[in-house]
Short mmCIF file of C-alpha atoms and ligand atoms in Angstrom, two decimals:
data_model
loop_
_atom_site.label_atom_id
_atom_site.label_comp_id
_atom_site.label_asym_id
_atom_site.label_seq_id
_atom_site.Cartn_x
_atom_site.Cartn_y
_atom_site.Cartn_z
CA MET A 830 0.00 0.00 0.00
CA SER A 831 1.16 3.50 -0.67
CA VAL A 832 -0.32 6.95 -0.92
CA THR A 833 1.63 9.16 -3.31
CA ALA A 834 1.10 12.88 -3.75
CA VAL A 835 2.18 14.55 -6.98
CA ILE A 836 2.96 18.19 -6.29
CA GLY A 837 4.03 21.06 -8.55
CA ALA A 838 7.40 22.38 -7.37
CA GLN A 839 7.32 25.67 -9.31
CA TRP A 840 4.67 28.12 -10.61
CA GLY A 841 2.52 25.37 -12.14
CA ASP A 842 2.81 23.96 -15.68
CA GLU A 843 5.53 21.53 -14.60
CA GLY A 844 4.02 18.60 -16.49
CA LYS A 845 2.09 17.00 -13.63
CA GLY A 846 -0.50 15.58 -16.09
CA LYS A 847 2.15 13.46 -17.77
CA ILE A 848 3.53 12.17 -14.45
CA VAL A 849 0.06 11.38 -13.09
CA ASP A 850 -0.92 9.59 -16.32
CA TYR A 851 2.28 7.50 -16.04
CA LEU A 852 1.85 6.64 -12.35
CA ALA A 853 -1.91 6.10 -12.68
CA GLN A 854 -1.23 2.94 -14.68
CA ARG A 855 -0.18 1.28 -11.43
CA SER A 856 -2.70 3.01 -9.16
CA ASN A 857 -6.07 1.82 -7.90
CA VAL A 858 -7.40 5.27 -7.03
CA VAL A 859 -6.46 8.70 -8.39
CA VAL A 860 -7.72 11.81 -6.61
CA ARG A 861 -7.50 15.43 -7.77
CA PHE A 862 -7.29 17.48 -4.58
CA ASN A 863 -7.17 21.24 -5.30
CA GLY A 864 -7.87 24.09 -7.72
CA GLY A 865 -10.52 23.97 -10.39
CA ALA A 866 -10.82 24.42 -14.13
CA ASN A 867 -7.86 26.82 -14.03
CA ALA A 868 -5.63 23.75 -14.41
CA GLY A 869 -4.80 22.30 -17.79
CA HIS A 870 -3.21 18.89 -17.51
CA THR A 871 -1.92 17.71 -20.87
CA VAL A 872 -1.75 13.97 -21.37
CA SER A 873 -0.45 12.10 -24.40
CA ASN A 874 -0.85 8.33 -24.44
CA GLN A 875 -1.96 5.46 -26.68
CA GLN A 876 -5.51 6.82 -26.63
CA GLY A 877 -4.48 10.24 -28.02
CA GLU A 878 -3.69 13.69 -26.71
CA PHE A 879 -5.97 15.21 -24.09
CA ARG A 880 -6.23 18.37 -22.01
CA LEU A 881 -7.94 17.83 -18.69
CA HIS A 882 -9.14 20.62 -16.47
CA LEU A 883 -11.07 18.84 -13.71
CA ILE A 884 -11.09 15.10 -14.29
CA PRO A 885 -8.03 13.35 -12.80
CA ALA A 886 -5.44 12.20 -15.34
CA GLY A 887 -6.03 8.67 -13.97
CA ILE A 888 -9.17 8.41 -16.10
CA PHE A 889 -7.13 6.63 -18.80
CA ASN A 890 -6.63 3.63 -16.54
CA PRO A 891 -10.01 1.84 -16.85
CA ASN A 892 -9.33 -0.04 -13.62
CA ALA A 893 -8.70 3.01 -11.48
CA LEU A 894 -11.30 4.83 -9.50
CA CYS A 895 -10.99 8.59 -10.16
CA ILE A 896 -12.13 11.12 -7.60
CA ILE A 897 -12.59 14.87 -7.73
CA GLY A 898 -11.85 15.67 -4.10
CA ASN A 899 -13.40 18.13 -1.66
CA GLY A 900 -10.54 20.60 -2.20
CA VAL A 901 -11.63 21.29 -5.79
CA VAL A 902 -14.15 23.90 -6.93
CA VAL A 903 -16.27 22.32 -9.63
CA ASP A 904 -17.35 24.27 -12.69
CA ALA A 905 -20.13 21.89 -13.66
CA GLU A 906 -20.30 23.20 -17.22
CA VAL A 907 -16.61 22.56 -17.84
CA LEU A 908 -16.95 19.15 -16.21
CA ARG A 909 -19.89 18.22 -18.44
CA GLU A 910 -17.94 19.26 -21.54
CA GLU A 911 -14.94 17.28 -20.38
CA LEU A 912 -17.09 14.19 -19.73
CA ASN A 913 -18.69 14.49 -23.17
CA GLU A 914 -15.36 14.95 -24.91
CA LEU A 915 -13.78 11.94 -23.17
CA GLN A 916 -16.78 9.71 -23.77
CA LYS A 917 -16.90 10.78 -27.44
CA ARG A 918 -13.30 9.66 -27.75
CA GLY A 919 -14.03 6.29 -26.22
CA ILE A 920 -12.76 6.92 -22.67
CA SER A 921 -15.15 5.58 -20.07
CA CYS A 922 -15.90 7.89 -17.14
CA ALA A 923 -17.95 5.33 -15.24
CA ASN A 924 -15.28 5.22 -12.54
CA LEU A 925 -15.49 8.94 -11.76
CA ARG A 926 -16.71 10.14 -8.37
CA ILE A 927 -17.14 13.72 -7.17
CA SER A 928 -16.93 14.52 -3.48
CA THR A 929 -20.17 15.75 -1.93
CA LYS A 930 -17.99 18.31 -0.14
CA ALA A 931 -16.51 19.94 -3.25
CA ASN A 932 -17.96 23.41 -3.81
CA LEU A 933 -19.80 24.37 -6.98
CA LEU A 934 -18.44 27.17 -9.15
CA PHE A 935 -21.23 29.26 -10.65
CA PRO A 936 -21.18 31.42 -13.80
CA TRP A 937 -21.30 34.50 -11.56
CA HIS A 938 -17.90 33.57 -10.12
CA ILE A 939 -16.42 33.90 -13.59
CA LEU A 940 -18.00 37.30 -14.08
CA GLN A 941 -16.75 38.39 -10.65
CA ASP A 942 -13.22 37.20 -11.51
CA GLU A 943 -13.25 39.27 -14.73
CA LEU A 944 -14.63 42.38 -13.07
CA GLU A 945 -12.25 42.21 -10.11
CA GLU A 946 -9.24 41.76 -12.39
CA LEU A 947 -10.33 44.88 -14.30
CA ARG A 948 -10.58 46.84 -11.07
CA ARG A 949 -7.10 45.77 -10.00
CA GLY A 950 -5.71 47.65 -13.00
CA PRO A 951 -1.91 47.58 -12.95
CA HIS A 952 -1.97 45.29 -9.90
CA LYS A 953 -3.94 42.55 -11.64
CA ILE A 954 -3.05 38.98 -10.68
CA GLY A 955 -3.40 37.77 -14.26
CA THR A 956 -5.89 35.10 -13.23
CA THR A 957 -7.13 32.49 -15.67
CA LYS A 958 -10.58 34.16 -15.34
CA LYS A 959 -12.14 30.82 -14.51
CA GLY A 960 -13.79 32.16 -11.35
CA ILE A 961 -11.42 30.34 -9.00
CA GLY A 962 -10.72 33.11 -6.46
CA PRO A 963 -14.39 34.10 -6.08
CA ALA A 964 -15.50 30.46 -5.74
CA PHE A 965 -12.99 29.77 -2.95
CA GLU A 966 -13.90 33.11 -1.36
CA ASP A 967 -17.54 31.97 -1.11
CA LYS A 968 -16.45 28.59 0.22
CA ILE A 969 -14.36 30.15 3.00
CA SER A 970 -16.98 32.75 3.87
CA ARG A 971 -19.44 29.82 4.18
CA LYS A 972 -21.75 30.99 1.43
CA GLY A 973 -20.82 28.22 -0.97
CA ILE A 974 -23.04 25.50 -2.36
CA ARG A 975 -21.61 22.01 -2.09
CA VAL A 976 -21.86 19.48 -4.91
CA GLY A 977 -23.65 17.06 -2.54
CA TRP A 978 -26.40 19.59 -1.96
CA LEU A 979 -27.48 19.15 -5.58
CA LEU A 980 -29.02 15.90 -4.39
CA GLN A 981 -31.12 17.78 -1.83
CA ILE A 982 -32.12 20.68 -4.00
CA SER A 983 -35.81 20.17 -3.29
CA LYS A 984 -35.24 20.93 0.41
CA PRO A 985 -36.30 24.50 1.33
CA LYS A 986 -33.11 24.91 3.40
CA ILE A 987 -30.90 24.46 0.32
CA ARG A 988 -33.16 26.43 -2.03
CA ASP A 989 -33.26 29.35 0.39
CA ARG A 990 -29.47 29.41 0.61
CA LEU A 991 -29.17 29.35 -3.14
CA ILE A 992 -31.66 32.15 -3.68
CA LEU A 993 -30.07 34.26 -0.95
CA LEU A 994 -26.66 33.74 -2.54
CA GLN A 995 -27.95 34.69 -5.95
CA LYS A 996 -29.50 37.89 -4.58
CA GLU A 997 -26.27 38.82 -2.85
CA LYS A 998 -24.18 38.04 -5.94
CA THR A 999 -26.48 39.98 -8.24
CA ASP A 1000 -26.23 43.08 -6.05
CA PHE A 1001 -22.48 42.73 -5.69
CA LEU A 1002 -21.84 42.16 -9.38
CA ARG A 1003 -23.97 45.18 -10.28
CA TRP A 1004 -21.93 47.19 -7.80
CA LEU A 1005 -18.76 45.92 -9.49
CA GLY A 1006 -20.14 47.11 -12.83
CA GLY A 1007 -21.56 43.83 -14.16
CA GLU A 1008 -24.35 44.03 -16.72
CA PRO A 1009 -27.64 43.36 -14.89
CA ASP A 1010 -28.94 41.37 -17.85
CA SER A 1011 -25.77 39.36 -18.27
CA GLU A 1012 -26.55 35.73 -18.88
CA ARG A 1013 -24.20 34.90 -16.06
CA LEU A 1014 -26.62 36.39 -13.53
CA ILE A 1015 -28.64 33.33 -14.31
CA PRO A 1016 -32.00 31.84 -13.37
CA VAL A 1017 -30.18 29.87 -10.75
CA LEU A 1018 -32.65 27.09 -10.00
CA GLU A 1019 -32.86 26.05 -13.63
CA TRP A 1020 -29.09 26.11 -13.89
CA VAL A 1021 -28.66 23.99 -10.78
CA LEU A 1022 -31.22 21.44 -11.91
CA ARG A 1023 -29.37 21.09 -15.22
CA GLN A 1024 -26.10 20.43 -13.40
CA LYS A 1025 -27.76 18.02 -10.98
CA GLU A 1026 -29.03 15.90 -13.83
CA ALA A 1027 -25.57 15.61 -15.36
CA LEU A 1028 -23.52 15.14 -12.19
CA ASP A 1029 -25.96 13.05 -10.16
CA PRO A 1030 -24.48 9.62 -11.07
CA PHE A 1031 -21.00 10.68 -9.99
CA ILE A 1032 -21.65 12.33 -6.63
CA ALA A 1033 -20.44 10.31 -3.63
CA GLU A 1034 -19.14 10.49 -0.07
CA THR A 1035 -15.55 10.00 -1.11
CA GLU A 1036 -13.64 9.98 2.18
CA PRO A 1037 -14.98 6.58 3.31
CA ILE A 1038 -14.06 5.20 -0.13
CA LEU A 1039 -10.51 6.44 0.41
CA TRP A 1040 -10.22 5.14 3.99
CA GLU A 1041 -11.39 1.75 2.80
CA ALA A 1042 -8.89 1.82 -0.06
CA ILE A 1043 -6.10 2.56 2.44
CA GLU A 1044 -7.23 -0.25 4.72
CA GLY A 1045 -7.39 -2.57 1.71
CA GLY A 1046 -3.77 -1.83 0.83
CA LYS A 1047 -4.57 -0.07 -2.45
CA GLU A 1048 -2.25 2.23 -4.38
CA ILE A 1049 -3.57 5.79 -4.15
CA LEU A 1050 -2.32 8.71 -6.20
CA LEU A 1051 -3.12 12.30 -5.23
CA GLU A 1052 -2.99 14.72 -8.15
CA GLY A 1053 -2.10 18.33 -7.42
CA ALA A 1054 -2.88 21.26 -9.66
CA GLN A 1055 -0.86 24.49 -10.00
CA GLY A 1056 2.34 24.54 -7.94
CA THR A 1057 3.94 25.40 -4.61
CA LEU A 1058 4.76 28.98 -5.70
CA LEU A 1059 1.06 29.54 -6.46
CA ASP A 1060 -0.10 28.21 -3.08
CA ILE A 1061 -2.35 30.62 -1.17
CA ASP A 1062 -0.05 30.59 1.89
CA PHE A 1063 3.44 29.70 0.69
CA GLY A 1064 3.36 31.08 -2.85
CA THR A 1065 4.25 34.53 -4.14
CA TYR A 1066 1.22 36.14 -2.46
CA PRO A 1067 -0.88 37.99 -3.61
CA ASP A 1068 -0.02 36.73 -7.09
CA VAL A 1069 -1.15 33.20 -6.33
CA THR A 1070 -4.16 31.00 -6.84
CA ALA A 1071 -6.81 30.56 -4.17
CA SER A 1072 -6.28 26.93 -3.20
CA LEU A 1073 -3.88 24.68 -1.30
CA CYS A 1074 -1.20 23.51 -3.73
CA THR A 1075 1.20 21.80 -1.29
CA ALA A 1076 1.44 18.28 0.11
CA ALA A 1077 -0.56 19.37 3.15
CA GLY A 1078 -3.31 20.38 0.71
CA ALA A 1079 -3.33 16.81 -0.59
CA SER A 1080 -4.55 15.68 2.82
CA GLN A 1081 -6.97 18.55 3.36
CA GLY A 1082 -8.39 18.25 -0.15
CA THR A 1083 -9.17 14.53 0.10
CA GLY A 1084 -9.75 13.53 3.72
CA ILE A 1085 -6.71 11.22 3.73
CA PRO A 1086 -4.85 11.58 7.04
CA ILE A 1087 -1.53 13.33 6.64
CA ASN A 1088 0.43 10.41 8.13
CA LYS A 1089 -0.86 8.05 5.45
CA ILE A 1090 0.83 10.00 2.63
CA ASP A 1091 4.17 8.23 2.36
CA THR A 1092 5.53 9.45 -0.98
CA ILE A 1093 5.64 13.07 -2.08
CA ILE A 1094 6.89 13.59 -5.61
CA GLY A 1095 7.84 17.14 -6.55
CA VAL A 1096 7.34 17.70 -10.27
CA MET A 1097 9.81 20.21 -11.70
CA LYS A 1098 10.39 21.39 -15.21
CA ALA A 1099 14.03 21.56 -16.38
CA TYR A 1100 13.68 25.36 -16.53
CA THR A 1101 11.23 27.82 -14.97
CA THR A 1102 8.04 29.37 -16.35
CA ARG A 1103 5.50 31.76 -14.93
CA VAL A 1104 2.20 33.16 -16.19
CA GLY A 1105 0.23 36.05 -14.81
CA SER A 1106 1.37 39.61 -15.22
CA GLN A 1107 4.65 40.82 -16.68
CA LYS A 1108 5.30 42.84 -13.52
CA GLN A 1109 5.47 39.86 -11.16
CA SER A 1110 8.93 38.98 -9.83
CA PHE A 1111 10.85 36.35 -11.72
CA PRO A 1112 14.55 36.49 -10.78
CA THR A 1113 15.84 34.05 -13.40
CA GLU A 1114 13.78 35.29 -16.35
CA MET A 1115 15.66 34.99 -19.65
CA PRO A 1116 16.28 38.04 -21.82
CA PRO A 1117 13.32 38.60 -24.22
CA GLU A 1118 15.02 37.40 -27.42
CA LEU A 1119 16.18 34.12 -25.92
CA ALA A 1120 12.85 33.63 -24.12
CA ASP A 1121 10.86 34.27 -27.32
CA SER A 1122 12.72 31.75 -29.42
CA PHE A 1123 12.70 29.18 -26.60
CA ARG A 1124 8.95 29.69 -25.98
CA LYS A 1125 8.14 29.06 -29.65
CA ARG A 1126 10.32 25.99 -29.87
CA ALA A 1127 9.05 24.54 -26.57
CA GLY A 1128 5.41 25.53 -27.13
CA GLU A 1129 5.25 27.29 -23.77
CA TYR A 1130 1.70 28.66 -23.94
CA GLY A 1131 -0.97 28.19 -21.25
CA ALA A 1132 -2.98 24.96 -21.66
CA THR A 1133 -6.10 26.67 -20.27
CA THR A 1134 -5.73 30.24 -21.52
CA GLY A 1135 -3.25 30.03 -24.43
CA ARG A 1136 -1.24 32.88 -22.84
CA PRO A 1137 2.51 32.96 -23.58
CA ARG A 1138 4.45 31.81 -20.53
CA ARG A 1139 7.42 33.81 -19.26
CA ILE A 1140 10.58 31.71 -19.43
CA GLY A 1141 13.54 31.58 -17.07
CA TRP A 1142 16.57 29.51 -16.16
CA LEU A 1143 16.15 26.82 -13.55
CA ASP A 1144 15.88 28.39 -10.10
CA ALA A 1145 17.23 25.86 -7.59
CA VAL A 1146 16.71 28.24 -4.65
CA LEU A 1147 12.95 28.15 -5.25
CA LEU A 1148 13.11 24.38 -5.67
CA CYS A 1149 14.84 24.07 -2.29
CA TYR A 1150 12.08 26.17 -0.77
CA ALA A 1151 9.44 23.94 -2.38
CA ALA A 1152 11.29 20.85 -1.09
CA LYS A 1153 11.24 22.27 2.46
CA ILE A 1154 7.55 23.18 2.35
CA ASN A 1155 6.42 19.86 0.90
CA GLY A 1156 8.99 17.38 2.18
CA PHE A 1157 9.58 15.91 -1.27
CA THR A 1158 10.71 12.30 -1.10
CA SER A 1159 11.79 12.43 -4.76
CA LEU A 1160 11.64 14.61 -7.84
CA ALA A 1161 10.21 14.11 -11.32
CA LEU A 1162 12.13 16.14 -13.87
CA THR A 1163 10.18 17.06 -17.00
CA ARG A 1164 10.99 18.61 -20.39
CA LEU A 1165 14.69 17.87 -20.15
CA ASP A 1166 14.67 17.17 -23.92
CA THR A 1167 13.47 20.74 -24.56
CA LEU A 1168 16.81 22.15 -23.37
CA THR A 1169 18.65 20.42 -26.22
CA ALA A 1170 20.87 22.89 -28.13
CA VAL A 1171 20.57 25.53 -25.41
CA SER A 1172 24.17 26.02 -24.37
CA PRO A 1173 25.56 27.15 -22.06
CA LEU A 1174 22.89 26.39 -19.45
CA LYS A 1175 22.44 28.44 -16.31
CA ILE A 1176 21.22 27.14 -12.96
CA CYS A 1177 20.52 29.62 -10.18
CA TRP A 1178 22.14 28.33 -6.97
CA GLY A 1179 21.74 31.51 -4.90
CA TYR A 1180 20.46 35.07 -4.66
CA LYS A 1181 22.32 38.23 -3.81
CA VAL A 1182 19.90 40.36 -1.82
CA GLY A 1183 21.51 43.63 -0.71
CA ASP A 1184 24.71 42.51 0.95
CA LYS A 1185 23.37 39.02 1.79
CA ILE A 1186 23.83 35.80 -0.12
CA ILE A 1187 20.94 33.36 0.14
CA SER A 1188 21.85 29.97 -1.28
CA CYS A 1189 20.49 26.50 -1.75
CA PHE A 1190 22.73 25.39 1.11
CA SER A 1191 20.97 27.53 3.69
CA LEU A 1192 17.49 29.00 3.47
CA ARG A 1193 17.70 30.46 6.96
CA GLN A 1194 17.43 34.00 5.72
CA PHE A 1195 15.16 33.20 2.77
CA SER A 1196 11.75 34.79 2.40
CA ILE A 1197 9.44 34.25 -0.58
CA ASP A 1198 8.86 38.03 -0.48
CA MET A 1199 12.48 38.79 -1.37
CA LEU A 1200 12.18 37.77 -5.03
CA GLU A 1201 11.83 41.29 -6.37
CA ARG A 1202 15.17 42.28 -4.83
CA ALA A 1203 16.99 39.03 -5.60
CA GLU A 1204 19.87 39.03 -8.07
CA PRO A 1205 20.37 35.46 -9.25
CA LEU A 1206 23.78 33.80 -8.97
CA TYR A 1207 24.38 31.11 -11.56
CA ILE A 1208 26.31 27.95 -12.14
CA ILE A 1209 27.07 27.87 -15.86
CA GLN A 1210 27.32 24.50 -17.58
CA GLU A 1211 27.79 23.21 -21.07
CA GLY A 1212 24.55 21.78 -22.50
CA TRP A 1213 24.08 19.07 -25.12
CA SER A 1214 23.42 19.19 -28.84
CA HIS A 1215 21.55 15.93 -29.35
CA PHE A 1216 18.93 14.14 -27.23
CA PRO A 1217 17.93 10.61 -28.27
CA GLU A 1218 14.16 10.46 -28.80
CA LYS A 1219 14.09 6.87 -27.64
CA ALA A 1220 16.01 7.44 -24.40
CA ARG A 1221 14.55 4.97 -21.86
CA ASP A 1222 17.57 4.53 -19.65
CA ILE A 1223 19.74 7.06 -17.86
CA CYS A 1224 22.73 5.72 -19.83
CA ASP A 1225 21.08 6.88 -23.07
CA LEU A 1226 21.35 10.54 -22.02
CA PRO A 1227 24.13 12.83 -23.21
CA VAL A 1228 26.92 13.83 -20.83
CA GLY A 1229 25.60 17.40 -20.50
CA ALA A 1230 22.22 16.07 -19.34
CA HIS A 1231 23.90 13.85 -16.72
CA ARG A 1232 25.77 16.87 -15.44
CA TYR A 1233 22.55 18.91 -15.29
CA ILE A 1234 20.73 16.17 -13.34
CA ARG A 1235 23.59 15.80 -10.84
CA THR A 1236 23.73 19.56 -10.28
CA ILE A 1237 20.00 19.69 -9.52
CA GLU A 1238 20.24 16.78 -7.07
CA ASN A 1239 23.24 18.33 -5.33
CA LEU A 1240 21.59 21.73 -4.99
CA VAL A 1241 18.11 20.59 -4.01
CA GLY A 1242 19.23 17.61 -1.94
CA VAL A 1243 16.47 15.36 -3.27
CA LYS A 1244 16.89 12.43 -5.68
CA ILE A 1245 15.43 12.59 -9.16
CA GLN A 1246 13.35 9.45 -9.59
CA PHE A 1247 11.63 10.15 -12.90
CA ILE A 1248 12.98 11.87 -16.00
CA SER A 1249 10.45 12.72 -18.65
CA THR A 1250 12.07 12.82 -22.07
CA GLY A 1251 9.07 13.75 -24.23
CA PRO A 1252 5.30 14.20 -24.10
CA LYS A 1253 4.29 10.54 -24.57
CA ARG A 1254 3.61 8.20 -21.67
CA ASP A 1255 6.46 5.86 -22.56
CA GLN A 1256 9.01 8.67 -22.88
CA MET A 1257 10.09 8.21 -19.30
CA ILE A 1258 13.16 7.07 -17.43
CA GLU A 1259 12.42 5.68 -13.99
CA LEU A 1260 15.35 5.35 -11.61
CA LYS A 1261 15.19 2.82 -8.82
P1 IMP B 2243 -6.40 31.79 -10.80
O1 IMP B 2243 -6.00 30.46 -10.28
O2 IMP B 2243 -7.16 31.73 -12.11
O3 IMP B 2243 -7.10 32.63 -9.79
O4 IMP B 2243 -5.04 32.58 -11.15
C1 IMP B 2243 -4.16 33.03 -10.15
C2 IMP B 2243 -2.71 32.92 -10.61
O5 IMP B 2243 -2.35 31.56 -10.74
C3 IMP B 2243 -2.45 33.56 -11.99
O6 IMP B 2243 -1.16 34.12 -12.01
C4 IMP B 2243 -2.52 32.38 -12.92
O7 IMP B 2243 -1.78 32.59 -14.10
C5 IMP B 2243 -1.90 31.29 -12.05
N1 IMP B 2243 -2.37 29.95 -12.42
C6 IMP B 2243 -3.56 29.39 -12.13
N2 IMP B 2243 -3.62 28.14 -12.63
C7 IMP B 2243 -2.45 27.91 -13.22
C8 IMP B 2243 -1.88 26.76 -13.87
O8 IMP B 2243 -2.50 25.69 -14.01
N3 IMP B 2243 -0.63 26.91 -14.35
C9 IMP B 2243 0.10 28.06 -14.20
N4 IMP B 2243 -0.39 29.13 -13.59
C10 IMP B 2243 -1.64 29.06 -13.10
#
């Protein structure tokens, strides 16, 4: 039996979808535990190429139970589209369950997200405009509507809550400047009944299912969305998402006790990317010309929004921070192949902040708030000019790639267990 959490070690977009799809083949249960339809997990396997926003990437293993956990906010319309798309392409979703405790995301959350971003002006977060912040805000202020309540929608208690919430939202959105006749200020009961019909077969009390799976010695995989640097507490606040993106969130977002999670895999891309606003701190960002050509070659555009991602050298200081916060037991390194022909390669091992040096070897004086003042200090290494497409063993990798891997392990102090060498499921090196 093992419970494995897959956690983003950077600002999201690390390639968690690929790692989850790979590990899900040997898992009995796969649970998505945070975020919402702001995530875009790209998966490429024998069944084709897919972009998942809410459904766990374990859905491609027909023998695995897939759960959308309580820590997720569920945009029922996106979920319905995703279910239709998968089923149209021959992927069964019969094994999907949605936690009764997950909160529903309503169309008004999306409108609120758009209007609030506009009001922030130059201080905008650069959200995905999927309504995530407003939906979590309602959850925390105890106004939210839980997925499980769809099953009790005929009860006056639930209807009254819903109608009260709609009234409050309508007033607030008008105050924010929302069009009163916008279709997103919807006839809420009709909308809810439509969602109930579609989601009804999937709604379940999921914690007892998970406890039973643990007691039965099953393999459980917990799928994180976004990344540690976007976590509401430990990320680059306020430019973060609204959910719990760390290993602790994997427990809180599923109901699995923290001491049952025995493996915590930090997924890290071989370089760094960030999306949001251009003004947000990014110490290792590449100069525009280099970043532009790299972005095009690597296809670094948001899976959910299509926005160009900012590109930077690998920042090992931030990886060390993520390793401390999450307690990574191993790392999964993705997109190593994409660095082919980029030479020399830079790896940030420390920051100069005023007259202080903060390095991977001691984070005692590190603060996530110091990024805007941090001057990166780099190790410079020769890269590699050729990367074998069929690399399936560490010995197949070029010398420069070996050197790069060793440097990361030495700086971060955590072993690399998986090396992804391309988008397909079988393009993976697993080290024992
Ligand atoms: P929100 O999650 O839509 O509220 O966006 C908040 C911040 O998190 C923005 O900077 C987004 O670009 C970022 N973000 C949210 N989801 C992702 C993701 O899946 N990958 C990368 N960045 C994300």
